[in-house]
Short mmCIF file of C-alpha atoms in Angstrom, two decimals:
data_model
loop_
_atom_site.label_atom_id
_atom_site.label_comp_id
_atom_site.label_asym_id
_atom_site.label_seq_id
_atom_site.Cartn_x
_atom_site.Cartn_y
_atom_site.Cartn_z
CA MET A 1 139.42 104.20 50.59
CA THR A 2 142.21 106.36 52.02
CA HIS A 3 140.37 109.54 50.96
CA ILE A 4 137.12 108.36 52.54
CA ARG A 5 139.01 107.42 55.70
CA LEU A 6 140.62 110.86 55.83
CA ILE A 7 137.36 112.75 55.25
CA ALA A 8 135.59 110.77 57.97
CA ALA A 9 138.43 111.50 60.38
CA LEU A 10 138.33 115.22 59.57
CA VAL A 11 134.63 115.26 60.38
CA MET A 12 134.83 113.21 63.60
CA ALA A 13 138.01 114.69 65.09
CA PRO A 14 136.81 118.32 65.62
CA VAL A 15 133.57 117.09 67.20
CA ALA A 16 135.42 114.76 69.57
CA ILE A 17 138.00 117.42 70.50
CA ALA A 18 135.32 120.03 71.17
CA ALA A 19 133.37 117.62 73.37
CA ILE A 20 136.47 116.67 75.37
CA LEU A 21 137.60 120.23 75.99
CA LEU A 22 134.26 121.99 76.47
CA LEU A 23 131.91 119.52 78.15
CA PRO A 24 131.88 119.10 81.95
CA THR A 25 132.98 115.66 83.10
CA GLU A 26 129.48 114.32 83.82
CA TRP A 27 128.32 115.18 80.30
CA MET A 28 131.52 113.88 78.78
CA MET A 29 131.02 110.57 80.56
CA MET A 30 127.42 110.34 79.35
CA LEU A 31 128.51 110.94 75.76
CA ALA A 32 131.36 108.44 76.13
CA ALA A 33 128.96 105.86 77.57
CA ILE A 34 126.82 106.09 74.43
CA VAL A 35 129.84 105.64 72.16
CA PHE A 36 131.28 102.78 74.22
CA LEU A 37 127.93 101.00 74.34
CA LEU A 38 127.65 101.27 70.55
CA GLY A 39 131.04 99.60 70.33
CA LEU A 40 129.92 96.99 72.83
CA TRP A 41 126.87 96.21 70.68
CA GLU A 42 129.27 95.33 67.86
CA TRP A 43 131.36 93.31 70.34
CA PHE A 44 128.28 91.17 71.02
CA ASP A 45 128.10 90.42 67.31
CA LEU A 46 131.73 89.27 67.31
CA ALA A 47 130.95 87.14 70.37
CA ASP A 48 128.24 85.37 68.34
CA ILE A 49 125.28 86.85 70.24
CA ASP A 50 122.74 87.07 67.42
CA GLU A 51 119.47 87.37 69.34
CA PRO A 52 118.39 91.05 69.54
CA LEU A 53 116.70 90.51 72.91
CA ALA A 54 119.79 88.93 74.44
CA ARG A 55 122.00 91.72 73.10
CA THR A 56 119.62 94.36 74.43
CA VAL A 57 119.54 92.79 77.89
CA LEU A 58 123.33 92.56 77.96
CA LEU A 59 123.67 96.17 76.85
CA LEU A 60 121.27 97.34 79.56
CA ALA A 61 123.23 95.32 82.12
CA HIS A 62 126.43 97.17 81.17
CA LEU A 63 124.60 100.49 81.34
CA ALA A 64 123.30 99.56 84.78
CA LEU A 65 126.86 98.80 85.91
CA MET A 66 127.99 102.23 84.73
CA VAL A 67 125.12 103.89 86.59
CA ALA A 68 125.88 101.83 89.71
CA LEU A 69 129.52 102.93 89.67
CA VAL A 70 128.49 106.59 89.48
CA TRP A 71 125.84 106.17 92.19
CA ALA A 72 128.25 104.37 94.55
CA SER A 73 130.85 107.13 94.08
CA ARG A 74 128.54 109.89 95.30
CA SER A 75 128.55 111.03 98.93
CA THR A 76 127.84 114.05 101.09
CA MET A 77 131.54 114.90 100.81
CA GLY A 78 131.39 115.05 97.03
CA PHE A 79 132.26 112.66 94.22
CA SER A 80 134.99 110.08 94.80
CA PHE A 81 136.86 108.46 91.91
CA ALA A 82 138.17 105.59 94.07
CA LEU A 83 135.98 102.99 92.34
CA PHE A 84 136.95 104.40 88.96
CA GLU A 85 140.62 104.10 89.89
CA LEU A 86 140.09 100.49 90.97
CA MET A 87 138.31 99.67 87.70
CA THR A 88 141.15 101.32 85.79
CA LEU A 89 143.65 99.05 87.52
CA ILE A 90 141.49 96.03 86.70
CA GLY A 91 141.50 97.16 83.08
CA VAL A 92 145.31 97.29 82.96
CA VAL A 93 145.54 93.79 84.47
CA TRP A 94 143.00 92.49 81.95
CA TRP A 95 144.93 93.77 78.93
CA LEU A 96 148.12 92.19 80.26
CA LEU A 97 146.23 88.90 80.51
CA ALA A 98 144.89 89.45 77.00
CA LEU A 99 148.45 89.03 75.74
CA ALA A 100 148.25 85.38 76.76
CA TRP A 101 145.00 85.03 74.79
CA LEU A 102 146.67 86.53 71.72
CA GLY A 103 149.37 83.90 72.01
CA ARG A 104 146.73 81.16 71.87
CA TYR A 105 144.89 81.89 68.66
CA ARG A 106 142.53 78.91 68.83
CA PHE A 107 141.30 79.65 72.37
CA ALA A 108 137.51 80.31 72.35
CA SER A 109 137.54 80.31 68.55
CA ASP A 110 134.48 78.08 68.23
CA HIS A 111 130.86 79.20 68.48
CA THR A 112 129.79 77.42 71.64
CA THR A 113 128.47 78.82 74.89
CA HIS A 114 131.93 78.34 76.35
CA ALA A 115 133.44 80.74 73.83
CA ARG A 116 130.61 83.25 74.22
CA VAL A 117 131.11 83.47 77.98
CA PHE A 118 134.82 84.23 77.64
CA LYS A 119 134.25 86.87 74.97
CA LEU A 120 131.38 88.52 76.83
CA PHE A 121 133.46 88.66 80.00
CA ALA A 122 136.29 90.18 77.96
CA GLY A 123 133.84 92.81 76.71
CA VAL A 124 133.05 93.86 80.29
CA LEU A 125 136.73 94.08 81.21
CA ALA A 126 137.52 96.07 78.07
CA THR A 127 134.65 98.57 78.11
CA ILE A 128 133.89 99.44 81.75
CA PRO A 129 137.50 100.11 82.90
CA ALA A 130 138.17 102.24 79.81
CA TRP A 131 135.06 104.30 80.52
CA CYS A 132 136.16 104.71 84.15
CA ALA A 133 139.66 105.74 83.07
CA LEU A 134 138.16 108.31 80.70
CA GLY A 135 136.16 109.92 83.49
CA TRP A 136 139.10 109.82 85.90
CA LEU A 137 141.40 111.49 83.38
CA HIS A 138 138.86 114.15 82.44
CA ALA A 139 138.39 115.16 86.09
CA SER A 140 141.99 114.57 87.17
CA ASP A 141 143.05 118.23 87.33
CA PRO A 142 140.39 120.94 87.64
CA SER A 143 142.91 123.78 87.62
CA ALA A 144 142.89 126.17 84.67
CA SER A 145 144.95 125.34 81.60
CA ALA A 146 146.54 127.75 79.13
CA LEU A 147 143.12 128.12 77.50
CA PRO A 148 140.73 130.13 79.71
CA GLY A 149 137.88 128.11 81.16
CA ILE A 150 139.29 124.70 80.18
CA PRO A 151 140.66 122.51 83.02
CA LYS A 152 143.98 120.72 82.61
CA GLY A 153 142.26 117.36 83.13
CA HIS A 154 140.37 117.85 79.88
CA PHE A 155 143.69 118.27 78.08
CA TRP A 156 145.06 115.13 79.74
CA LEU A 157 142.19 113.09 78.33
CA LEU A 158 142.71 114.67 74.93
CA THR A 159 146.42 113.83 75.21
CA ALA A 160 145.65 110.17 75.91
CA LEU A 161 143.29 109.93 72.95
CA MET A 162 145.61 111.77 70.59
CA VAL A 163 148.41 109.37 71.53
CA VAL A 164 146.21 106.52 70.27
CA TRP A 165 145.05 108.40 67.18
CA ALA A 166 148.61 109.39 66.28
CA ALA A 167 149.92 105.87 66.88
CA ASP A 168 147.17 104.39 64.72
CA SER A 169 147.80 106.86 61.88
CA GLY A 170 151.58 106.51 62.14
CA ALA A 171 151.36 102.72 62.05
CA TYR A 172 148.97 102.83 59.11
CA PHE A 173 151.06 105.10 56.89
CA VAL A 174 154.50 103.77 57.84
CA GLY A 175 153.31 100.19 57.53
CA ARG A 176 151.70 100.87 54.18
CA HIS A 177 154.81 102.45 52.66
CA PHE A 178 157.67 100.68 54.48
CA GLY A 179 156.19 97.58 56.07
CA LYS A 180 157.99 94.35 55.20
CA HIS A 181 158.04 92.26 58.37
CA LYS A 182 154.70 90.94 59.65
CA LEU A 183 153.87 91.67 63.29
CA SER A 184 151.23 88.98 63.80
CA PRO A 185 150.31 87.45 60.44
CA ARG A 186 147.82 84.95 61.79
CA ILE A 187 145.80 87.58 63.67
CA SER A 188 146.27 90.69 61.53
CA PRO A 189 148.14 90.12 58.25
CA ASN A 190 148.40 93.83 57.40
CA LYS A 191 150.19 94.89 60.59
CA THR A 192 153.97 95.11 60.38
CA ILE A 193 156.86 95.66 62.75
CA GLU A 194 157.79 98.78 60.80
CA GLY A 195 154.26 100.07 61.31
CA LEU A 196 154.50 99.34 65.03
CA VAL A 197 157.70 101.39 65.30
CA GLY A 198 156.16 104.23 63.29
CA GLY A 199 153.13 104.21 65.56
CA MET A 200 155.29 104.25 68.68
CA VAL A 201 157.26 107.25 67.44
CA ALA A 202 154.12 109.14 66.41
CA GLY A 203 152.32 108.34 69.68
CA VAL A 204 155.19 109.47 71.89
CA ALA A 205 155.82 112.64 69.85
CA VAL A 206 152.17 113.71 69.97
CA GLY A 207 151.91 112.76 73.63
CA VAL A 208 154.86 114.99 74.54
CA LEU A 209 153.51 117.95 72.57
CA MET A 210 149.99 117.63 73.93
CA SER A 211 151.16 117.18 77.52
CA LEU A 212 152.61 120.70 77.48
CA ALA A 213 149.10 122.06 76.96
CA ALA A 214 147.93 119.79 79.78
CA GLY A 215 150.39 121.41 82.17
CA ALA A 216 153.42 119.12 82.05
CA THR A 217 156.76 120.77 82.72
CA VAL A 218 159.87 120.28 80.62
CA GLU A 219 161.35 118.17 83.43
CA GLN A 220 158.35 115.84 83.24
CA LEU A 221 158.60 115.18 79.51
CA PRO A 222 160.73 112.00 79.86
CA VAL A 223 158.07 110.57 82.16
CA VAL A 224 155.34 111.67 79.75
CA SER A 225 157.23 109.90 76.96
CA LEU A 226 157.29 106.69 78.98
CA VAL A 227 153.57 106.86 79.77
CA ALA A 228 152.75 107.62 76.11
CA LEU A 229 154.94 104.72 74.95
CA VAL A 230 153.24 102.27 77.31
CA ALA A 231 149.80 103.54 76.26
CA THR A 232 150.79 103.10 72.61
CA LEU A 233 151.84 99.49 73.20
CA PHE A 234 148.60 98.80 75.06
CA SER A 235 146.65 100.26 72.13
CA VAL A 236 148.35 97.72 69.86
CA VAL A 237 147.22 94.92 72.17
CA GLY A 238 143.65 96.26 72.01
CA ASP A 239 143.83 96.49 68.23
CA LEU A 240 145.17 92.94 67.90
CA PHE A 241 142.58 91.57 70.28
CA GLU A 242 139.72 92.99 68.26
CA SER A 243 141.39 91.61 65.13
CA LEU A 244 141.44 88.21 66.84
CA LEU A 245 137.71 88.44 67.55
CA LYS A 246 137.03 89.40 63.94
CA ARG A 247 139.12 86.47 62.70
CA HIS A 248 137.12 84.11 64.88
CA ALA A 249 133.87 85.64 63.59
CA GLY A 250 135.06 85.62 59.96
CA VAL A 251 134.44 89.33 59.34
CA LYS A 252 136.65 92.18 58.12
CA ASP A 253 135.10 95.00 60.18
CA SER A 254 133.08 95.11 63.39
CA GLY A 255 130.42 97.16 61.59
CA HIS A 256 129.82 99.69 58.82
CA LEU A 257 128.70 102.80 60.69
CA ILE A 258 131.78 104.93 59.94
CA PRO A 259 132.73 105.32 56.24
CA GLY A 260 136.28 104.14 55.59
CA HIS A 261 136.76 103.07 59.20
CA GLY A 262 134.32 100.21 59.64
CA GLY A 263 132.38 100.04 62.88
CA VAL A 264 132.55 101.98 66.13
CA LEU A 265 134.56 99.19 67.75
CA ASP A 266 137.13 99.44 64.96
CA ARG A 267 137.83 102.98 66.17
CA LEU A 268 137.67 102.10 69.87
CA ASP A 269 139.80 98.95 70.02
CA GLY A 270 143.08 100.74 70.75
CA VAL A 271 141.38 103.35 72.94
CA LEU A 272 139.83 100.71 75.19
CA ALA A 273 143.27 99.33 76.05
CA ALA A 274 145.25 102.59 76.09
CA LEU A 275 143.01 104.67 78.37
CA PRO A 276 143.48 102.55 81.52
CA ALA A 277 147.24 102.32 80.89
CA PHE A 278 147.58 106.07 80.36
CA ALA A 279 145.41 107.01 83.35
CA LEU A 280 147.21 104.64 85.72
CA GLY A 281 150.63 105.67 84.38
CA LYS A 282 149.80 109.35 84.81
CA ALA A 283 148.74 108.77 88.39
CA LEU A 284 151.73 106.58 89.32
CA MET A 285 154.20 109.03 87.78
CA GLY A 286 152.65 112.04 89.49
CA LEU A 287 151.73 113.92 86.34
#
């Protein structure tokens, strides 16, 4: 399974990196919307929405919200990311509240309408703010980077994503070889405290290295480290929350689209939580 997981990552990573660096923001956001909506489709399954018509209507409603945010941000003066910034803040607040949900394992664990409403609302707060944060990061700095023709903002988005990817890989390999103390055995039995530490170290290290390509100065690296650390911790919350949903649904993976990785949502869980945290942290710290 490790070899399949690695091969799939080697195929997906170059495509994702090329899209992030080379596509203009509007095209990047369109591509990201497709990926996020695929993950949301799997979220509906975890929320016990079985009817195809109901899932399709809900998916179209989320797409309409994305379109409405873009439409409302256009003006004669140009494109404003104010609404995207507000949604990013809402996303950060949501993931802080999600910690309370993680501490109450049985909450919304049944299969009633009550539980569905909470989980569907959580899907909105997880997906839309992350998508907004992605667009905000990608367009955050249009000035030229070290690579000709590639804006610094594109590198900042890549930095945020690579922090999550590095943290996930670091936690996986450190936890597998050195993990002894369970992080949250009831929600995710395979996650360990040792894996968490390994993921934090890997996420911060990669974040610092990537930020140099994004235009960060040596003096800014301590701040970058802090932002990367916070984003890494948020990614763990996102990962655990999806694990909680899967436990409630009684499934191992959110889907089977990606060999060795499960579903799309299994690859997005940490990203959904980390992107708002990274984007807001970058803005607050003046990076």
